[in-house]
Structure formats: C-alpha cells, structure tokens
Short mmCIF file of C-alpha atoms in Angstrom, two decimals:
data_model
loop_
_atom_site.label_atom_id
_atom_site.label_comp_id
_atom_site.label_asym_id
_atom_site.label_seq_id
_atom_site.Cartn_x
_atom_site.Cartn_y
_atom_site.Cartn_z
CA UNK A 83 14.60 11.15 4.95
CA UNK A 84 11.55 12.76 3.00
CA UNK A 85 11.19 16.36 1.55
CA UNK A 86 8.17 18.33 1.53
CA UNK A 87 5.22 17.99 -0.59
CA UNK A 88 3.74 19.09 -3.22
CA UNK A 89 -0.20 17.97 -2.47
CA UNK A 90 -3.04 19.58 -1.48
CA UNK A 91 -4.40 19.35 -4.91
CA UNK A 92 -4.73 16.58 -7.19
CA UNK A 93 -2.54 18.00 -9.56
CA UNK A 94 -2.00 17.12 -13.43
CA UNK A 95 -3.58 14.22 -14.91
CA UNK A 96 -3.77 12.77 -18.55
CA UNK A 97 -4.41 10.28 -20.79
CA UNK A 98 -1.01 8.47 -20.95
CA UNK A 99 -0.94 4.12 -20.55
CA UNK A 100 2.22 4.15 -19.30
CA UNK A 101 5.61 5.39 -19.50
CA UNK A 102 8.49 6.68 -17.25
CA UNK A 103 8.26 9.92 -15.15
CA UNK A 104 11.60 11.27 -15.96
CA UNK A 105 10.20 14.39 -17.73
CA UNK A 106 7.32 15.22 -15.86
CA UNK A 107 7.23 17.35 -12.77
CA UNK A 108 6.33 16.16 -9.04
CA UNK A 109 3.05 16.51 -7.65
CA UNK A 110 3.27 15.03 -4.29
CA UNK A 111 6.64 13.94 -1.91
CA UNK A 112 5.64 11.94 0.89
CA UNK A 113 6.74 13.22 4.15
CA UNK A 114 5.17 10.48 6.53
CA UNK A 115 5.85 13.09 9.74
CA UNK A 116 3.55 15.57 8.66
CA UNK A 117 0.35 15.53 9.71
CA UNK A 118 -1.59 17.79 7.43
CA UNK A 119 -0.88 15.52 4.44
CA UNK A 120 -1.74 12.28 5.97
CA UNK A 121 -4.48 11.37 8.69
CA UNK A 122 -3.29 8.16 10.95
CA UNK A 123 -5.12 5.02 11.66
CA UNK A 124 -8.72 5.78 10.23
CA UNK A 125 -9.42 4.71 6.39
CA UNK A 126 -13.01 4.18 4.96
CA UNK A 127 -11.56 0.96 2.92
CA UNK A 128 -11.75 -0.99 6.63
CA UNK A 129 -15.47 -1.60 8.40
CA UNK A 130 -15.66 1.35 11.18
CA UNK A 131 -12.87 2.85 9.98
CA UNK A 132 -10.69 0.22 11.32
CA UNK A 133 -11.73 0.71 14.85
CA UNK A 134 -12.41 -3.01 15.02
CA UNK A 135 -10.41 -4.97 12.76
CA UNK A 136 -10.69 -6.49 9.56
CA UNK A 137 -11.23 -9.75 9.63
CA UNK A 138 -13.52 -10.44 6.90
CA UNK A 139 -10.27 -9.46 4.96
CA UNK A 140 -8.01 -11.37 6.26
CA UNK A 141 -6.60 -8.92 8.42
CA UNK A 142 -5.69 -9.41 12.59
CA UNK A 143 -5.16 -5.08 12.25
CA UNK A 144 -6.44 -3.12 14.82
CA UNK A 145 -5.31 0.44 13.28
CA UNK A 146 -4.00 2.63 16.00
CA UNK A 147 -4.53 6.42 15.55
CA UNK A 148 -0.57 7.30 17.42
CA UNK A 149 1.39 8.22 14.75
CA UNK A 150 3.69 6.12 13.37
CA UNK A 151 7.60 6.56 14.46
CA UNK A 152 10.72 7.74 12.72
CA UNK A 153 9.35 8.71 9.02
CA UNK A 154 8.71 5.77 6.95
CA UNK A 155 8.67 3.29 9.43
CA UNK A 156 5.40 1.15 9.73
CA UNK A 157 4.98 -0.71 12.70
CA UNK A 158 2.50 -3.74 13.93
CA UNK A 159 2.73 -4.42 17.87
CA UNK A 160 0.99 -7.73 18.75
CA UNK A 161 -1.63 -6.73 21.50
CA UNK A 162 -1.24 -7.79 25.08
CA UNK A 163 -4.70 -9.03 25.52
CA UNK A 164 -4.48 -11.00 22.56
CA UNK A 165 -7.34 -9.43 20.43
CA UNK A 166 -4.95 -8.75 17.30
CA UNK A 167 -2.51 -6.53 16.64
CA UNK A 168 -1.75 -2.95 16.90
CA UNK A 169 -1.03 -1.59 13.18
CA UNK A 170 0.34 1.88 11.34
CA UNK A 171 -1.93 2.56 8.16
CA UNK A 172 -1.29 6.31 6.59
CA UNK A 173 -4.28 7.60 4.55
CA UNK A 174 -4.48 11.29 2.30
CA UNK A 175 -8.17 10.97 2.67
CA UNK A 176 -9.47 12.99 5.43
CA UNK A 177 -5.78 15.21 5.62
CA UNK A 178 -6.07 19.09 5.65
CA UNK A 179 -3.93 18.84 3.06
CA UNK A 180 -5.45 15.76 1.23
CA UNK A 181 -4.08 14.54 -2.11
CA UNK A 182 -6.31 12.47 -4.78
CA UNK A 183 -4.24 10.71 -7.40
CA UNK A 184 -5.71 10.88 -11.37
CA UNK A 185 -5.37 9.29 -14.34
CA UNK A 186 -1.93 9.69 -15.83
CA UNK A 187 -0.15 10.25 -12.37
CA UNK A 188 2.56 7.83 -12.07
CA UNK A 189 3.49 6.77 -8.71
CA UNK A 190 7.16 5.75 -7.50
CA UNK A 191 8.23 3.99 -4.05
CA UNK A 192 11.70 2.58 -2.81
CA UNK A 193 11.20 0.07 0.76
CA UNK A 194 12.96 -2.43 1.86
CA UNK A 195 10.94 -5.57 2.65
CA UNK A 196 9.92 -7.17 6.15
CA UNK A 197 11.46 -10.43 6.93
CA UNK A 198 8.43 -11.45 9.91
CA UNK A 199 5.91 -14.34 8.78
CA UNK A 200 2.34 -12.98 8.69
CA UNK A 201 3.78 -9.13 7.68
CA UNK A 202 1.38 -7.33 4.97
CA UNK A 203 2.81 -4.77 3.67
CA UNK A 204 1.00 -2.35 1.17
CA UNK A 205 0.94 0.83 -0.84
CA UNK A 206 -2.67 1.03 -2.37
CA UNK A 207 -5.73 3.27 -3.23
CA UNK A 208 -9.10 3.75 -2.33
CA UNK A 209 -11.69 5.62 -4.54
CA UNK A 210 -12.89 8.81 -3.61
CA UNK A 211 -16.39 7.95 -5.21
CA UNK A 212 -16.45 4.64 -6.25
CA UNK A 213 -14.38 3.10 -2.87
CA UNK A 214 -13.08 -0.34 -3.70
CA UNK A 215 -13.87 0.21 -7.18
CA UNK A 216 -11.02 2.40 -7.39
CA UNK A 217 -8.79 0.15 -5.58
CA UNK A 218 -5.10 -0.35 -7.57
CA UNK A 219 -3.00 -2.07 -5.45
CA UNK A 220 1.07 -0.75 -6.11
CA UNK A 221 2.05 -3.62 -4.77
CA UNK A 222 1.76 -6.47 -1.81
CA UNK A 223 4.06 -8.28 -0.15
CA UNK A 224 3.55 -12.02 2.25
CA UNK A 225 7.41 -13.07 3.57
CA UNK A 226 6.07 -16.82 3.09
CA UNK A 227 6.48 -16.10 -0.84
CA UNK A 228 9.57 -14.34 -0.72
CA UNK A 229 9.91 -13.85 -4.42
CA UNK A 230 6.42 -12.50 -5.26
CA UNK A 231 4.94 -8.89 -5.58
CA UNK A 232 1.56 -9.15 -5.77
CA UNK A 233 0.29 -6.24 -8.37
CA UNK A 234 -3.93 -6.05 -8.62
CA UNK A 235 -6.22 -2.93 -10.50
CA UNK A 236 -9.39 -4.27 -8.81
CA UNK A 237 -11.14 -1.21 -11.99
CA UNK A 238 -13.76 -2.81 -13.22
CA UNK A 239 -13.63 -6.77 -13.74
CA UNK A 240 -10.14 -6.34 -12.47
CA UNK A 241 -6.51 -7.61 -12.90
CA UNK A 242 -3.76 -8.95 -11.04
CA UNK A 243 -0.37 -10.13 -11.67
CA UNK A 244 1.87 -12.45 -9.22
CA UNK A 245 5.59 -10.51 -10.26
CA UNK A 246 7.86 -13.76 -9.21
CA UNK A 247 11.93 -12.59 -9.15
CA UNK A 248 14.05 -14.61 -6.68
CA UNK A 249 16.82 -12.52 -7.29
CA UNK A 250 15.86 -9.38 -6.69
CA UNK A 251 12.73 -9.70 -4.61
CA UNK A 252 13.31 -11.14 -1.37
CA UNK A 253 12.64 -10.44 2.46
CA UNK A 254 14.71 -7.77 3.86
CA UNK A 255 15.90 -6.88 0.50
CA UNK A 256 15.16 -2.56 -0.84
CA UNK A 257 13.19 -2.59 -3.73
CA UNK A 258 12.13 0.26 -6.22
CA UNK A 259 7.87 -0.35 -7.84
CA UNK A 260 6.65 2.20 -9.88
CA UNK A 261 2.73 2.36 -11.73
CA UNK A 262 1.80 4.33 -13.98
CA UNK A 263 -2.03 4.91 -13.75
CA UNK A 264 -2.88 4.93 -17.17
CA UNK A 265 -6.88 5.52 -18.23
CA UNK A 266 -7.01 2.23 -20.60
CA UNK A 267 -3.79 0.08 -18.83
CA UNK A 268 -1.90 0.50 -15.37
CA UNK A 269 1.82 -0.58 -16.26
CA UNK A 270 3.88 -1.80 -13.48
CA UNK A 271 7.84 -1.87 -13.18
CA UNK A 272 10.10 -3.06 -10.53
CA UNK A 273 13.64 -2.10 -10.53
CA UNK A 274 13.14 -0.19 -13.49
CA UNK A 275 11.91 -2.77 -15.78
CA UNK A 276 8.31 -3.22 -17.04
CA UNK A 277 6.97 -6.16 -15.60
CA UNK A 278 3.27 -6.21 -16.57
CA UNK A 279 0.68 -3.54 -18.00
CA UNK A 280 -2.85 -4.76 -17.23
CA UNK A 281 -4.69 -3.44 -20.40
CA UNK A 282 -7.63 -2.33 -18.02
CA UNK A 283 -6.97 0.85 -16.61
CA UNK A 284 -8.59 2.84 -14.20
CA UNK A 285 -10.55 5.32 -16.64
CA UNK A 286 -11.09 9.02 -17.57
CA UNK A 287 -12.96 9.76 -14.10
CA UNK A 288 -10.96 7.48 -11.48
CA UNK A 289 -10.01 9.90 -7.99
CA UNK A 290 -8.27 7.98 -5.37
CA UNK A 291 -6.51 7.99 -2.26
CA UNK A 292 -3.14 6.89 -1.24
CA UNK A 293 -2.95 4.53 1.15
CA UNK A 294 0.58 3.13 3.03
CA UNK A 295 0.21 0.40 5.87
CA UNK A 296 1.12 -2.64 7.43
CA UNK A 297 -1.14 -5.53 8.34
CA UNK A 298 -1.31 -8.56 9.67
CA UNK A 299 -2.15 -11.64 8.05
CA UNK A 300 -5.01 -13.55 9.74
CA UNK A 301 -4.43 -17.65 9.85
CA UNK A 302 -7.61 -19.22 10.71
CA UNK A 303 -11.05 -18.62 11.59
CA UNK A 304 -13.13 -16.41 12.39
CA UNK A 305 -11.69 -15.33 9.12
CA UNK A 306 -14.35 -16.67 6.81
CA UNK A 307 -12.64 -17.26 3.87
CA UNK A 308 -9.88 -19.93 3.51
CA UNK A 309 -6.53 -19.03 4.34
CA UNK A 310 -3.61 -18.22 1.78
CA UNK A 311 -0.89 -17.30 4.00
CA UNK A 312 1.20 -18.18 6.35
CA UNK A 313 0.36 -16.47 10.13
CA UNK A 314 2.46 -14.79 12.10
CA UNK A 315 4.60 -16.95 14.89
CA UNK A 316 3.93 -17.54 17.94
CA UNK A 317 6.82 -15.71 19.84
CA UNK A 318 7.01 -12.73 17.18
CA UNK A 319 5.87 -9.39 19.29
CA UNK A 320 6.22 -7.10 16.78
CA UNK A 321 7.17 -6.56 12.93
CA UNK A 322 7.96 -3.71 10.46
CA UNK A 323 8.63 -2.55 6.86
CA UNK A 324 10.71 0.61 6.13
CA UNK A 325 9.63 2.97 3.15
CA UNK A 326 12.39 5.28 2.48
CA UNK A 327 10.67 7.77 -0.77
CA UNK A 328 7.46 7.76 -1.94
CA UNK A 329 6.51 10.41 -5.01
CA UNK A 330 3.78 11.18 -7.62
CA UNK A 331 4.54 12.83 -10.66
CA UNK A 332 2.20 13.78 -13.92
#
C-alpha cells in the first residue's frame, strides 16, 4: 500500500504561500510499517507522553505503544476495565529516521473516513521548538458533523476554518486534503480545489512533526471544558479510519 521514504532529513523548504506540488520532488512517503520513520504511541503534544490520557483535551485515548496493524489502519479498542480507550497515534518525532516538515513543504493525504460516533481522526503537527505553537492541524474529522473538515494553523493568534461539503465529505466516504505550509498563509484544498488559505502562516523558522492518529472523543466530565461532540455509543467496542498515501513534497 505505501512505498518507501524519502525522510530522515527535513528536506527542501521555501518561501512559497501556496500552490500545487505537481512540479516539485518528494521528500517523504509514508510507510506506516516501518519503524525507523515513525515511533508508536508516545508524542510530547499529550501530558506524559500519553501514558495517561488526555482528558483535559477532550480525549478518552490511552495511546498504546503495539504497533498499529495492516499499514494505514488506525485503530481505537474500547478498554475492558473501562478506563478509556486503547488508541494508534504515529509520531516522526523521536524515529531513527525522524522527519521535520518546513516552510514551503506541501503535504498530501488520501483516507477514507470513519463512520463510529465519538471517532477523531487526525493528521497534524507538533513543533519541534515551539510545541503547540507549531501546531497546523491538516485536517479533523467528528462523524456527528458528517460534512465538516475541520482545518486550524494554531501559528501565532491562529486560524481555523469549518470546510462544510455534503457531497463529497461524508462518513465512510475516501477523501484527498492537501496544505501547503506556506511562511505568510497555509492554503488548504480538498479534492483538488482550494478551499481556504489562512493568511497567517507558520513563518520563516517553523520545524514540526507529523503526527497521524485516532482518538476518542470524550462526552462529559471529568473533561473540564464543555462538550462539542457527540460520544461514542454505548455498545461500540472498537472503531477505525483507513489512510491509504500520505506524502510531502517541496
């Protein structure tokens, strides 16, 4: 399902606000099997590394360090004692091979969307010195808004845009994001089409990691901030979201 990669470096960068990838070359191709570009179930954008959930975010995720299963498959298993749920988050920080996107790199995904209330699906980036500062969410996903992409740059004073398309976004459906990581705007398009450029950008200096995961939405307290989301169901064991390419190119 995936090729090899080209990371291990950070690769090209530039200036660029936006724009296609067609001409330039590939930096990185995920292959979600191999473990020297991607470290499993540890991520320094959850408290403890995830070891003990994420509540104060919403999140019921209690990231498990197994790797996850056939390629791009991201699992969450709800646990048996009822302390949350078992959850697959893929990080390049921390990989012997890690791989730090830059300015100019434009990043391109295909998945198919989970159909499970209370699934959280995410490709996203954490700073490598500025942590949530250098946060750009590619895109989010809650099934109880079937027709919405959430897109966010949290650079800065931030932006975020709710991408609404009942046609072509909808649970279970394969859908193609890509964002260009621009230094004064981070342009978004879905299936091809520009759908918003934030006019913030993520600057001359911004290093980040990529991130790939699934969580699970938390309904009610202890989460201390109000809810937004639906939960997931009471007899639901287990959900999943498929990615089938991920690539960087600059």
């Amino acid at each position: 399902m995936h090729a090899g990669s080209a990371g291990g470096r950070d690769g090209g960068g530039g200036n660029g606000g936006g724009g296609g990838a067609a001409a330039a070359r590939t930096l990185f191709t995920a292959d979600f099997d191999d473990r020297g570009q991607w470290v499993a179930g540890r991520t320094w954008a959850y408290p403890d590394q995830g070891a003990g959930g994420n509540l104060g975010d919403h999140k019921l995720d209690r990231l498990r360090t197994s790797w996850p299963r056939r390629g791009g498959l991201f699992e969450a298993v709800r646990r048996a004692d009822g302390t949350g749920w078992d959850t697959d988050l893929l990080t390049t920080a921390g990989a012997s091979r890690p791989f730090r996107l830059r300015p100019g790199h434009v990043l391109r995904v295909r998945f198919q969307l989970p159909e499970q209330r209370g699934a959280w699906p995410a490709v996203w980036t954490w700073g490598v010195d500025d942590g949530p500062q250098g946060e750009a969410d590619v895109f989010e996903y809650h099934p109880d808004r079937p027709a919405v992409l959430e897109l966010t740059n949290h650079r800065g004073e931030g932006s975020s845009h709710y991408h609404e398309d009942a046609a072509a976004v909808r649970p279970g459906r394969w859908i193609d994001v890509e964002t260009s990581f621009g230094e004064e705007s981070v342009v978004w398009r879905v299936g091809g089409r520009q759908v918003f450029s934030d006019g913030v950008g993520v600057g001359p200096d911004w290093r980040a990691w990529l991130i790939v995961n699934l969580s699970v939405y938390a309904p009610s307290p202890p989460a201390p901030r109000p809810q937004y989301h639906e939960g997931p169901a009471p007899g639901v064991g287990r959900m999943d979201w498929l990615v089938h390419s991920l690539t960087v190119h600059g």
